[in-house]
PDB file of C-alpha atoms and ligand atoms in Angstrom:
ATOM      1  CA  MET Q   3       4.777 -12.173  21.452  1.00 86.00           C
ATOM      2  CA  SER Q   4       1.505 -10.678  20.710  1.00 95.00           C
ATOM      3  CA  ILE Q   5       1.864  -7.781  17.838  1.00 97.00           C
ATOM      4  CA  LEU Q   6      -1.693  -7.928  16.839  1.00 98.00           C
ATOM      5  CA  LYS Q   7      -4.092  -6.926  20.012  1.00 97.00           C
ATOM      6  CA  GLN Q   8      -7.075  -7.954  18.474  1.00 97.00           C
ATOM      7  CA  PRO Q   9      -8.715  -9.919  15.450  1.00 97.00           C
ATOM      8  CA  LEU Q  10      -9.075  -7.510  12.668  1.00 98.00           C
ATOM      9  CA  LYS Q  11     -10.861  -7.539   9.221  1.00 98.00           C
ATOM     10  CA  LEU Q  12      -9.040  -5.796   6.261  1.00 98.00           C
ATOM     11  CA  ALA Q  13     -10.633  -4.797   3.359  1.00 98.00           C
ATOM     12  CA  LEU Q  14      -8.912  -3.742  -0.037  1.00 98.00           C
ATOM     13  CA  VAL Q  15     -10.845  -1.673  -2.321  1.00 98.00           C
ATOM     14  CA  GLN Q  16      -9.863  -2.283  -5.975  1.00 98.00           C
ATOM     15  CA  LEU Q  17     -11.582   0.579  -7.340  1.00 98.00           C
ATOM     16  CA  ALA Q  18     -12.387   1.340 -11.087  1.00 98.00           C
ATOM     17  CA  THR Q  19     -10.754   4.889 -11.528  1.00 96.00           C
ATOM     18  CA  GLY Q  20     -11.004   7.489 -14.204  1.00 96.00           C
ATOM     19  CA  ALA Q  21      -9.751  10.976 -15.234  1.00 97.00           C
ATOM     20  CA  ASP Q  22     -13.082  12.640 -12.889  1.00 97.00           C
ATOM     21  CA  LYS Q  23     -11.382  13.282  -9.442  1.00 97.00           C
ATOM     22  CA  ALA Q  24     -14.655  13.899  -8.040  1.00 96.00           C
ATOM     23  CA  ALA Q  25     -16.186  10.792  -9.509  1.00 98.00           C
ATOM     24  CA  ASN Q  26     -12.973   8.560  -8.146  1.00 98.00           C
ATOM     25  CA  LEU Q  27     -13.713   9.975  -4.541  1.00 98.00           C
ATOM     26  CA  ALA Q  28     -17.341   9.508  -4.852  1.00 98.00           C
ATOM     27  CA  ARG Q  29     -16.771   5.954  -5.912  1.00 98.00           C
ATOM     28  CA  ALA Q  30     -14.330   5.302  -3.473  1.00 98.00           C
ATOM     29  CA  ARG Q  31     -16.910   6.524  -0.845  1.00 98.00           C
ATOM     30  CA  THR Q  32     -19.739   4.094  -2.075  1.00 98.00           C
ATOM     31  CA  LYS Q  33     -17.214   1.087  -1.814  1.00 98.00           C
ATOM     32  CA  ILE Q  34     -15.596   1.711   1.778  1.00 98.00           C
ATOM     33  CA  VAL Q  35     -19.261   2.050   3.155  1.00 98.00           C
ATOM     34  CA  GLU Q  36     -19.607  -1.297   1.487  1.00 98.00           C
ATOM     35  CA  ALA Q  37     -16.398  -2.680   2.891  1.00 98.00           C
ATOM     36  CA  ALA Q  38     -17.664  -1.018   6.359  1.00 98.00           C
ATOM     37  CA  LYS Q  39     -20.940  -2.503   6.106  1.00 98.00           C
ATOM     38  CA  ALA Q  40     -19.107  -6.170   5.401  1.00 98.00           C
ATOM     39  CA  GLY Q  41     -17.311  -5.799   8.991  1.00 98.00           C
ATOM     40  CA  ALA Q  42     -13.976  -4.081   7.905  1.00 98.00           C
ATOM     41  CA  ASN Q  43     -11.889  -2.431  10.532  1.00 98.00           C
ATOM     42  CA  VAL Q  44      -9.087  -1.078   8.050  1.00 98.00           C
ATOM     43  CA  VAL Q  45      -9.985  -0.551   4.593  1.00 98.00           C
ATOM     44  CA  VAL Q  46      -7.284   0.138   1.812  1.00 98.00           C
ATOM     45  CA  LEU Q  47      -7.721   1.906  -1.339  1.00 98.00           C
ATOM     46  CA  PRO Q  48      -5.188   1.641  -4.574  1.00 98.00           C
ATOM     47  CA  GLU Q  49      -2.274   3.825  -5.501  1.00 98.00           C
ATOM     48  CA  CYS Q  50      -3.161   7.236  -7.201  1.00 98.00           C
ATOM     49  CA  PHE Q  51      -6.684   6.368  -6.797  1.00 98.00           C
ATOM     50  CA  ASN Q  52      -7.885   9.930  -7.320  1.00 97.00           C
ATOM     51  CA  SER Q  53      -6.318  10.072 -11.082  1.00 96.00           C
ATOM     52  CA  PRO Q  54      -5.020   8.426 -13.671  1.00 96.00           C
ATOM     53  CA  TYR Q  55      -1.864   6.963 -13.308  1.00 97.00           C
ATOM     54  CA  GLY Q  56       1.220   8.695 -15.410  1.00 96.00           C
ATOM     55  CA  THR Q  57       3.678  11.154 -15.388  1.00 97.00           C
ATOM     56  CA  ASN Q  58       1.429  13.695 -17.372  1.00 97.00           C
ATOM     57  CA  PHE Q  59      -1.484  13.497 -15.083  1.00 97.00           C
ATOM     58  CA  PHE Q  60       0.521  14.086 -11.655  1.00 97.00           C
ATOM     59  CA  PRO Q  61       1.052  17.776 -11.972  1.00 97.00           C
ATOM     60  CA  GLN Q  62      -2.435  18.423 -13.184  1.00 96.00           C
ATOM     61  CA  TYR Q  63      -4.041  16.150 -10.147  1.00 97.00           C
ATOM     62  CA  ALA Q  64      -1.562  17.215  -7.605  1.00 96.00           C
ATOM     63  CA  GLU Q  65      -2.806  18.552  -4.109  1.00 95.00           C
ATOM     64  CA  SER Q  66      -1.269  20.489  -1.220  1.00 94.00           C
ATOM     65  CA  LEU Q  67      -1.857  19.053   2.260  1.00 91.00           C
ATOM     66  CA  THR Q  68      -0.890  22.316   3.829  1.00 82.00           C
ATOM     67  CA  PRO Q  69      -3.724  24.377   5.252  1.00 67.00           C
ATOM     68  CA  PRO Q  70      -5.161  26.902   4.220  1.00 62.00           C
ATOM     69  CA  THR Q  71      -5.227  25.084   0.548  1.00 63.00           C
ATOM     70  CA  ALA Q  72      -5.703  21.606   2.157  1.00 64.00           C
ATOM     71  CA  SER Q  73      -6.541  19.117  -0.404  1.00 87.00           C
ATOM     72  CA  GLN Q  74      -9.941  17.930  -1.495  1.00 93.00           C
ATOM     73  CA  SER Q  75      -8.898  14.503  -1.412  1.00 96.00           C
ATOM     74  CA  PHE Q  76      -7.776  15.072   2.129  1.00 96.00           C
ATOM     75  CA  SER Q  77     -11.165  16.428   3.426  1.00 94.00           C
ATOM     76  CA  ALA Q  78     -13.072  13.477   1.441  1.00 96.00           C
ATOM     77  CA  LEU Q  79     -11.229  10.945   3.008  1.00 97.00           C
ATOM     78  CA  SER Q  80     -11.013  12.062   6.557  1.00 96.00           C
ATOM     79  CA  ALA Q  81     -15.039  12.493   6.233  1.00 96.00           C
ATOM     80  CA  ILE Q  82     -15.288   8.859   4.915  1.00 98.00           C
ATOM     81  CA  ALA Q  83     -13.111   7.646   7.523  1.00 98.00           C
ATOM     82  CA  LYS Q  84     -15.482   9.192  10.681  1.00 98.00           C
ATOM     83  CA  GLU Q  85     -18.442   8.272   8.318  1.00 98.00           C
ATOM     84  CA  THR Q  86     -17.360   4.522   8.345  1.00 98.00           C
ATOM     85  CA  SER Q  87     -15.508   4.328  11.713  1.00 98.00           C
ATOM     86  CA  THR Q  88     -12.687   2.670  10.136  1.00 98.00           C
ATOM     87  CA  TYR Q  89      -8.801   3.230   9.753  1.00 98.00           C
ATOM     88  CA  LEU Q  90      -8.484   4.418   6.392  1.00 98.00           C
ATOM     89  CA  ILE Q  91      -5.401   3.863   4.242  1.00 98.00           C
ATOM     90  CA  GLY Q  92      -6.330   6.222   1.549  1.00 98.00           C
ATOM     91  CA  GLY Q  93      -4.401   4.572  -1.272  1.00 98.00           C
ATOM     92  CA  SER Q  94      -2.116   7.132  -2.564  1.00 98.00           C
ATOM     93  CA  ILE Q  95      -2.647  10.585  -4.436  1.00 98.00           C
ATOM     94  CA  PRO Q  96      -0.069  13.179  -6.517  1.00 98.00           C
ATOM     95  CA  GLU Q  97       0.918  15.653  -3.761  1.00 97.00           C
ATOM     96  CA  VAL Q  98       2.543  18.849  -4.224  1.00 96.00           C
ATOM     97  CA  ASP Q  99       4.700  20.794  -1.750  1.00 95.00           C
ATOM     98  CA  PRO Q 100       3.512  24.086  -1.999  1.00 91.00           C
ATOM     99  CA  THR Q 101       6.779  25.884  -0.672  1.00 93.00           C
ATOM    100  CA  THR Q 102       8.939  23.771  -2.909  1.00 96.00           C
ATOM    101  CA  GLN Q 103       6.597  22.938  -5.791  1.00 96.00           C
ATOM    102  CA  LYS Q 104       8.049  19.165  -5.442  1.00 98.00           C
ATOM    103  CA  LEU Q 105       5.800  16.760  -6.061  1.00 98.00           C
ATOM    104  CA  TYR Q 106       5.146  13.255  -4.514  1.00 98.00           C
ATOM    105  CA  ASN Q 107       3.503  10.146  -4.501  1.00 98.00           C
ATOM    106  CA  THR Q 108       1.842  10.146  -1.248  1.00 98.00           C
ATOM    107  CA  SER Q 109      -0.398   8.178   0.801  1.00 98.00           C
ATOM    108  CA  LEU Q 110      -2.973   9.342   3.825  1.00 97.00           C
ATOM    109  CA  VAL Q 111      -3.940   7.330   6.652  1.00 98.00           C
ATOM    110  CA  PHE Q 112      -7.124   8.181   8.880  1.00 97.00           C
ATOM    111  CA  SER Q 113      -8.294   7.234  12.243  1.00 98.00           C
ATOM    112  CA  PRO Q 114     -11.649   5.888  12.240  1.00 98.00           C
ATOM    113  CA  ALA Q 115     -12.248   9.377  14.151  1.00 98.00           C
ATOM    114  CA  GLY Q 116     -11.235  10.898  10.639  1.00 96.00           C
ATOM    115  CA  GLU Q 117      -7.838  12.406  12.023  1.00 96.00           C
ATOM    116  CA  LEU Q 118      -4.896  11.937  10.087  1.00 95.00           C
ATOM    117  CA  LEU Q 119      -2.289   9.396  11.680  1.00 97.00           C
ATOM    118  CA  ALA Q 120       0.232   9.544   8.790  1.00 97.00           C
ATOM    119  CA  THR Q 121       1.613  10.430   5.496  1.00 97.00           C
ATOM    120  CA  HIS Q 122       3.905   8.432   3.408  1.00 98.00           C
ATOM    121  CA  ARG Q 123       5.642   9.375   0.408  1.00 98.00           C
ATOM    122  CA  LYS Q 124       7.013   6.965  -1.918  1.00 98.00           C
ATOM    123  CA  ILE Q 125      10.087   6.198  -1.194  1.00 98.00           C
ATOM    124  CA  HIS Q 126      11.571   4.357  -4.256  1.00 98.00           C
ATOM    125  CA  LEU Q 127      10.441   6.064  -7.304  1.00 98.00           C
ATOM    126  CA  PHE Q 128       9.114   3.660 -10.345  1.00 98.00           C
ATOM    127  CA  ASP Q 129      11.693   3.927 -12.805  1.00 98.00           C
ATOM    128  CA  ILE Q 130      12.203   1.024 -15.236  1.00 98.00           C
ATOM    129  CA  ASP Q 131      12.907   0.232 -18.784  1.00 97.00           C
ATOM    130  CA  ILE Q 132      12.334  -2.903 -20.218  1.00 97.00           C
ATOM    131  CA  PRO Q 133      12.908  -2.772 -23.846  1.00 97.00           C
ATOM    132  CA  GLY Q 134       9.870  -3.237 -26.058  1.00 97.00           C
ATOM    133  CA  LYS Q 135       7.846  -4.028 -22.975  1.00 97.00           C
ATOM    134  CA  ILE Q 136       7.381  -0.763 -20.794  1.00 97.00           C
ATOM    135  CA  ARG Q 137       9.040   2.372 -19.835  1.00 97.00           C
ATOM    136  CA  PHE Q 138       8.299   4.507 -16.780  1.00 97.00           C
ATOM    137  CA  LYS Q 139       9.936   7.210 -15.130  1.00 98.00           C
ATOM    138  CA  GLU Q 140       8.119   8.622 -12.261  1.00 98.00           C
ATOM    139  CA  SER Q 141      11.280  10.956 -11.286  1.00 98.00           C
ATOM    140  CA  GLU Q 142      10.851  12.762 -14.387  1.00 98.00           C
ATOM    141  CA  VAL Q 143       8.205  14.461 -12.193  1.00 98.00           C
ATOM    142  CA  LEU Q 144       7.960  13.303  -8.777  1.00 98.00           C
ATOM    143  CA  SER Q 145      10.379  13.463  -6.024  1.00 98.00           C
ATOM    144  CA  PRO Q 146      11.354  10.813  -3.404  1.00 98.00           C
ATOM    145  CA  GLY Q 147      10.041  10.439   0.080  1.00 98.00           C
ATOM    146  CA  ASP Q 148      12.746   9.979   2.580  1.00 97.00           C
ATOM    147  CA  SER Q 149      11.223   8.425   5.553  1.00 97.00           C
ATOM    148  CA  MET Q 150       9.742   5.170   6.292  1.00 97.00           C
ATOM    149  CA  THR Q 151       6.019   5.129   7.828  1.00 98.00           C
ATOM    150  CA  VAL Q 152       4.754   2.896  10.580  1.00 98.00           C
ATOM    151  CA  VAL Q 153       0.950   3.779  11.891  1.00 98.00           C
ATOM    152  CA  ASP Q 154      -0.121   3.095  15.587  1.00 98.00           C
ATOM    153  CA  THR Q 155      -3.620   1.719  15.840  1.00 98.00           C
ATOM    154  CA  GLU Q 156      -5.555   0.225  18.354  1.00 97.00           C
ATOM    155  CA  TYR Q 157      -4.844  -3.135  16.803  1.00 98.00           C
ATOM    156  CA  GLY Q 158      -0.984  -2.859  16.798  1.00 98.00           C
ATOM    157  CA  LYS Q 159       1.484  -1.000  14.210  1.00 98.00           C
ATOM    158  CA  ILE Q 160       1.189  -1.262  10.309  1.00 98.00           C
ATOM    159  CA  GLY Q 161       3.800  -0.666   8.047  1.00 98.00           C
ATOM    160  CA  LEU Q 162       3.200   1.360   4.869  1.00 98.00           C
ATOM    161  CA  GLY Q 163       4.798   1.239   1.462  1.00 98.00           C
ATOM    162  CA  ILE Q 164       3.568   2.194  -2.140  1.00 98.00           C
ATOM    163  CA  CYS Q 165       4.026  -0.138  -5.054  1.00 98.00           C
ATOM    164  CA  TYR Q 166       7.569   0.160  -6.316  1.00 98.00           C
ATOM    165  CA  ASP Q 167       8.449  -0.001  -2.230  1.00 98.00           C
ATOM    166  CA  VAL Q 168       7.481  -3.343  -2.029  1.00 98.00           C
ATOM    167  CA  ARG Q 169      10.611  -4.570  -4.155  1.00 98.00           C
ATOM    168  CA  PHE Q 170      12.823  -3.210  -1.361  1.00 98.00           C
ATOM    169  CA  PRO Q 171      12.755  -6.197   1.303  1.00 97.00           C
ATOM    170  CA  GLU Q 172      14.717  -3.970   3.894  1.00 95.00           C
ATOM    171  CA  LEU Q 173      11.396  -1.607   4.135  1.00 97.00           C
ATOM    172  CA  ALA Q 174       9.214  -4.460   5.325  1.00 98.00           C
ATOM    173  CA  MET Q 175      12.005  -5.922   7.159  1.00 96.00           C
ATOM    174  CA  THR Q 176      12.671  -3.248   8.967  1.00 96.00           C
ATOM    175  CA  ALA Q 177       8.783  -2.477   9.440  1.00 97.00           C
ATOM    176  CA  ALA Q 178       8.621  -6.029  10.928  1.00 97.00           C
ATOM    177  CA  ARG Q 179      11.225  -5.226  13.203  1.00 95.00           C
ATOM    178  CA  LYS Q 180       9.553  -2.624  14.743  1.00 96.00           C
ATOM    179  CA  GLY Q 181       6.713  -5.127  15.611  1.00 97.00           C
ATOM    180  CA  CYS Q 182       4.377  -4.137  12.661  1.00 98.00           C
ATOM    181  CA  PHE Q 183       2.118  -7.112  12.058  1.00 98.00           C
ATOM    182  CA  ALA Q 184       1.149  -6.439   8.165  1.00 98.00           C
ATOM    183  CA  MET Q 185       2.862  -4.367   5.707  1.00 98.00           C
ATOM    184  CA  VAL Q 186       0.150  -2.391   3.432  1.00 99.00           C
ATOM    185  CA  TYR Q 187       1.115  -1.534  -0.059  1.00 99.00           C
ATOM    186  CA  PRO Q 188      -1.196   0.653  -2.181  1.00 98.00           C
ATOM    187  CA  GLY Q 189       0.402  -0.315  -5.696  1.00 98.00           C
ATOM    188  CA  ALA Q 190      -0.425  -0.177  -9.383  1.00 98.00           C
ATOM    189  CA  PHE Q 191       1.992  -3.219 -11.347  1.00 98.00           C
ATOM    190  CA  ASN Q 192       1.386  -3.641 -15.017  1.00 98.00           C
ATOM    191  CA  MET Q 193       0.682  -6.313 -17.715  1.00 98.00           C
ATOM    192  CA  THR Q 194       4.587  -6.757 -18.202  1.00 98.00           C
ATOM    193  CA  THR Q 195       5.561  -7.070 -14.203  1.00 98.00           C
ATOM    194  CA  GLY Q 196       2.235  -7.724 -12.777  1.00 98.00           C
ATOM    195  CA  PRO Q 197       2.154 -11.293 -13.945  1.00 98.00           C
ATOM    196  CA  LEU Q 198       6.153 -11.775 -13.132  1.00 98.00           C
ATOM    197  CA  HIS Q 199       6.530 -10.338  -9.878  1.00 98.00           C
ATOM    198  CA  TRP Q 200       3.320  -9.165  -7.804  1.00 98.00           C
ATOM    199  CA  SER Q 201       2.517 -12.232  -6.362  1.00 98.00           C
ATOM    200  CA  LEU Q 202       5.974 -13.387  -5.799  1.00 98.00           C
ATOM    201  CA  LEU Q 203       6.703 -10.274  -4.077  1.00 98.00           C
ATOM    202  CA  ALA Q 204       3.664 -10.192  -1.775  1.00 98.00           C
ATOM    203  CA  ARG Q 205       4.776 -13.976  -0.725  1.00 98.00           C
ATOM    204  CA  ALA Q 206       8.341 -13.180  -0.241  1.00 98.00           C
ATOM    205  CA  ARG Q 207       7.927 -10.299   2.068  1.00 98.00           C
ATOM    206  CA  ALA Q 208       5.286 -12.462   4.022  1.00 98.00           C
ATOM    207  CA  VAL Q 209       7.394 -15.536   4.290  1.00 98.00           C
ATOM    208  CA  ASP Q 210      10.611 -13.496   4.876  1.00 97.00           C
ATOM    209  CA  ASN Q 211       9.018 -11.416   8.023  1.00 98.00           C
ATOM    210  CA  GLN Q 212       6.170 -13.880   8.755  1.00 98.00           C
ATOM    211  CA  ILE Q 213       3.797 -10.881   8.756  1.00 98.00           C
ATOM    212  CA  TYR Q 214       0.503 -10.403   6.673  1.00 98.00           C
ATOM    213  CA  ILE Q 215       1.192  -8.570   3.790  1.00 99.00           C
ATOM    214  CA  ALA Q 216      -1.928  -6.327   1.576  1.00 99.00           C
ATOM    215  CA  LEU Q 217      -1.284  -5.408  -1.841  1.00 99.00           C
ATOM    216  CA  CYS Q 218      -4.382  -2.935  -3.620  1.00 98.00           C
ATOM    217  CA  SER Q 219      -4.507  -2.211  -7.046  1.00 98.00           C
ATOM    218  CA  PRO Q 220      -6.945  -0.250  -9.273  1.00 98.00           C
ATOM    219  CA  ALA Q 221      -9.118  -2.119 -11.432  1.00 98.00           C
ATOM    220  CA  ARG Q 222      -7.751  -2.368 -15.141  1.00 98.00           C
ATOM    221  CA  ASP Q 223      -8.997  -0.359 -17.578  1.00 96.00           C
ATOM    222  CA  MET Q 224      -8.084  -0.983 -21.087  1.00 97.00           C
ATOM    223  CA  ASN Q 225      -8.942   2.263 -22.025  1.00 95.00           C
ATOM    224  CA  ALA Q 226      -6.377   4.189 -19.877  1.00 95.00           C
ATOM    225  CA  SER Q 227      -2.629   4.747 -20.740  1.00 94.00           C
ATOM    226  CA  TYR Q 228      -1.652   2.341 -18.103  1.00 96.00           C
ATOM    227  CA  HIS Q 229      -2.828  -0.751 -17.688  1.00 97.00           C
ATOM    228  CA  ALA Q 230      -2.835  -1.608 -13.900  1.00 98.00           C
ATOM    229  CA  TRP Q 231      -2.480  -5.584 -13.259  1.00 98.00           C
ATOM    230  CA  GLY Q 232      -4.994  -5.632 -10.441  1.00 98.00           C
ATOM    231  CA  HIS Q 233      -5.114  -9.013  -8.380  1.00 98.00           C
ATOM    232  CA  SER Q 234      -5.085  -7.143  -5.258  1.00 98.00           C
ATOM    233  CA  MET Q 235      -4.258  -9.549  -2.491  1.00 98.00           C
ATOM    234  CA  VAL Q 236      -3.987 -10.586   1.188  1.00 99.00           C
ATOM    235  CA  VAL Q 237      -1.446 -12.762   2.177  1.00 99.00           C
ATOM    236  CA  ASP Q 238      -0.808 -14.522   5.555  1.00 98.00           C
ATOM    237  CA  PRO Q 239       2.349 -14.821   7.482  1.00 98.00           C
ATOM    238  CA  ASN Q 240       2.976 -18.097   5.973  1.00 98.00           C
ATOM    239  CA  GLY Q 241       2.795 -16.782   2.443  1.00 98.00           C
ATOM    240  CA  GLU Q 242      -0.289 -18.366   1.578  1.00 98.00           C
ATOM    241  CA  VAL Q 243      -2.639 -15.945  -0.602  1.00 98.00           C
ATOM    242  CA  MET Q 244      -5.894 -15.508   1.495  1.00 98.00           C
ATOM    243  CA  GLN Q 245      -7.770 -13.167  -0.934  1.00 98.00           C
ATOM    244  CA  GLU Q 246      -7.138 -12.294  -4.315  1.00 98.00           C
ATOM    245  CA  LEU Q 247      -9.502 -10.407  -6.898  1.00 98.00           C
ATOM    246  CA  GLU Q 248      -8.669 -10.707 -10.931  1.00 98.00           C
ATOM    247  CA  ASP Q 249      -8.884  -7.566 -12.622  1.00 98.00           C
ATOM    248  CA  SER Q 250     -11.755  -5.910 -12.096  1.00 98.00           C
ATOM    249  CA  GLU Q 251     -13.437  -3.512  -9.361  1.00 98.00           C
ATOM    250  CA  GLY Q 252     -14.069  -5.363  -6.324  1.00 98.00           C
ATOM    251  CA  VAL Q 253     -13.732  -5.856  -2.705  1.00 98.00           C
ATOM    252  CA  ILE Q 254     -11.985  -8.514  -0.781  1.00 98.00           C
ATOM    253  CA  LEU Q 255     -11.723  -8.787   3.102  1.00 98.00           C
ATOM    254  CA  ALA Q 256      -9.572 -11.050   5.164  1.00 98.00           C
ATOM    255  CA  GLU Q 257      -9.728 -11.741   8.940  1.00 98.00           C
ATOM    256  CA  LEU Q 258      -6.065 -11.211  10.547  1.00 98.00           C
ATOM    257  CA  SER Q 259      -5.234 -12.818  14.011  1.00 98.00           C
ATOM    258  CA  ASP Q 260      -2.006 -12.745  16.186  1.00 98.00           C
ATOM    259  CA  GLU Q 261      -2.710 -16.532  16.403  1.00 98.00           C
ATOM    260  CA  ARG Q 262      -1.901 -17.276  13.103  1.00 98.00           C
ATOM    261  CA  ILE Q 263       1.089 -14.876  13.343  1.00 98.00           C
ATOM    262  CA  GLN Q 264       2.343 -16.634  16.439  1.00 98.00           C
ATOM    263  CA  GLU Q 265       1.643 -20.163  14.769  1.00 98.00           C
ATOM    264  CA  VAL Q 266       3.477 -19.689  11.860  1.00 98.00           C
ATOM    265  CA  ARG Q 267       6.755 -18.024  13.822  1.00 98.00           C
ATOM    266  CA  LYS Q 268       6.397 -21.239  16.094  1.00 97.00           C
ATOM    267  CA  GLY Q 269       6.800 -23.523  13.494  1.00 98.00           C
ATOM    268  CA  ILE Q 270       9.289 -21.899  11.586  1.00 98.00           C
ATOM    269  CA  PRO Q 271      10.937 -19.617  14.032  1.00 97.00           C
ATOM    270  CA  VAL Q 272      13.323 -17.463  11.776  1.00 96.00           C
ATOM    271  CA  THR Q 273      12.186 -14.598  13.733  1.00 92.00           C
ATOM    272  CA  THR Q 274      14.304 -15.869  16.671  1.00 93.00           C
ATOM    273  CA  GLN Q 275      17.255 -17.833  14.412  1.00 96.00           C
ATOM    274  CA  ARG Q 276      18.596 -14.827  12.568  1.00 92.00           C
ATOM    275  CA  ARG Q 277      22.823 -14.755  12.919  1.00 93.00           C
ATOM    276  CA  PHE Q 278      23.124 -10.751  12.960  1.00 88.00           C
ATOM    277  CA  ASP Q 279      26.466 -11.756  14.514  1.00 91.00           C
ATOM    278  CA  VAL Q 280      27.181 -13.185  11.387  1.00 93.00           C
ATOM    279  CA  TYR Q 281      25.561 -10.598   9.008  1.00 90.00           C
ATOM    280  CA  LYS Q 282      27.036  -7.597  10.729  1.00 86.00           C
ATOM    281  CA  ASP Q 283      26.091  -4.971   8.106  1.00 81.00           C
ATOM    282  CA  VAL Q 284      22.446  -5.620   8.013  1.00 75.00           C
ATOM    283  CA  ALA Q 285      22.290  -5.512  12.005  1.00 68.00           C
ATOM    284  CA  ASN Q 286      23.528  -2.123  11.702  1.00 70.00           C
TER     285      ASN Q 286
HETATM  286  N1  LIG C  19       3.407   1.961  -9.644  1.00 81.56           N
HETATM  287  C1  LIG C  19       4.544   1.680  -9.393  1.00 81.56           C
HETATM  288  O1  LIG C  19       5.215   1.443  -8.636  1.00 81.56           O
HETATM  289  C2  LIG C  19       4.458   0.333 -10.363  1.00 81.56           C
HETATM  290  C3  LIG C  19       5.917  -0.399  -9.842  1.00 81.56           C
HETATM  291  C4  LIG C  19       5.605  -2.176 -10.829  1.00 81.56           C
HETATM  292  O2  LIG C  19       5.195  -2.010 -11.460  1.00 81.56           O
HETATM  293  C5  LIG C  19       6.981  -3.048 -10.528  1.00 81.56           C
HETATM  294  O3  LIG C  19       6.823  -3.888 -11.395  1.00 81.56           O
HETATM  295  O4  LIG C  19       7.605  -2.608  -9.643  1.00 81.56           O
END
């Protein structure tokens, strides 16, 4: 059964971000225009593209998505999507709920007409502690989202996660079972877990579900407090890396097609061989 209605060009923008929010937004626009000129239909930005990545920065950079104090980044992304006639998966931004004052790590998705299609609040917060390597506790300031996000487009359905969400196979599996042709994760792994797990997780989610997987990181900035791994990549439904960047700013494009999904699913038909009668807990 076809799940990708027509071929599409997916672009990932591995953005060099800094402390100046207006400059980050302007730089994002330049790169999205570049991607659109290269033929991109869907463009992805990195996690926390409008602010430095760090719990001390989130409260200061957080924006409300609720009128009348609608966010600067919301307006900018909507305008860029419209200007470039692209679906724009706007990485993520620190969001504040003005009613509860709770903070979230939130992705906004816009249509080519500039309309908001979806918001995804990071579900699994990045709380890790590897002695001598890295300690990071998003939960010190952020609250988790509590719903999964599937975006309906003219091409088909795209599932959305943010960074650490990629470690939870249930999310991608559920999205694939809802008919998504791809999972897209704006993300910012680091110099410890990046080399270990970034590519492995992307390829695993692809092979598990025989869908496309895209991970989009900020460029690495060794002057920042958090050193992003970079290596934005698109992986095909067979787990093969189609495009990958190194650590510097750049844009990659990959052509996605239903033919490739069907070819992989026909060759190794795990999508029809599942034994939910045996693992009933998962089926439920
Ligand atoms: N921003 C994040 O969620 C980072 C996740 C990460 O680095 C990991 O290893 O997982």
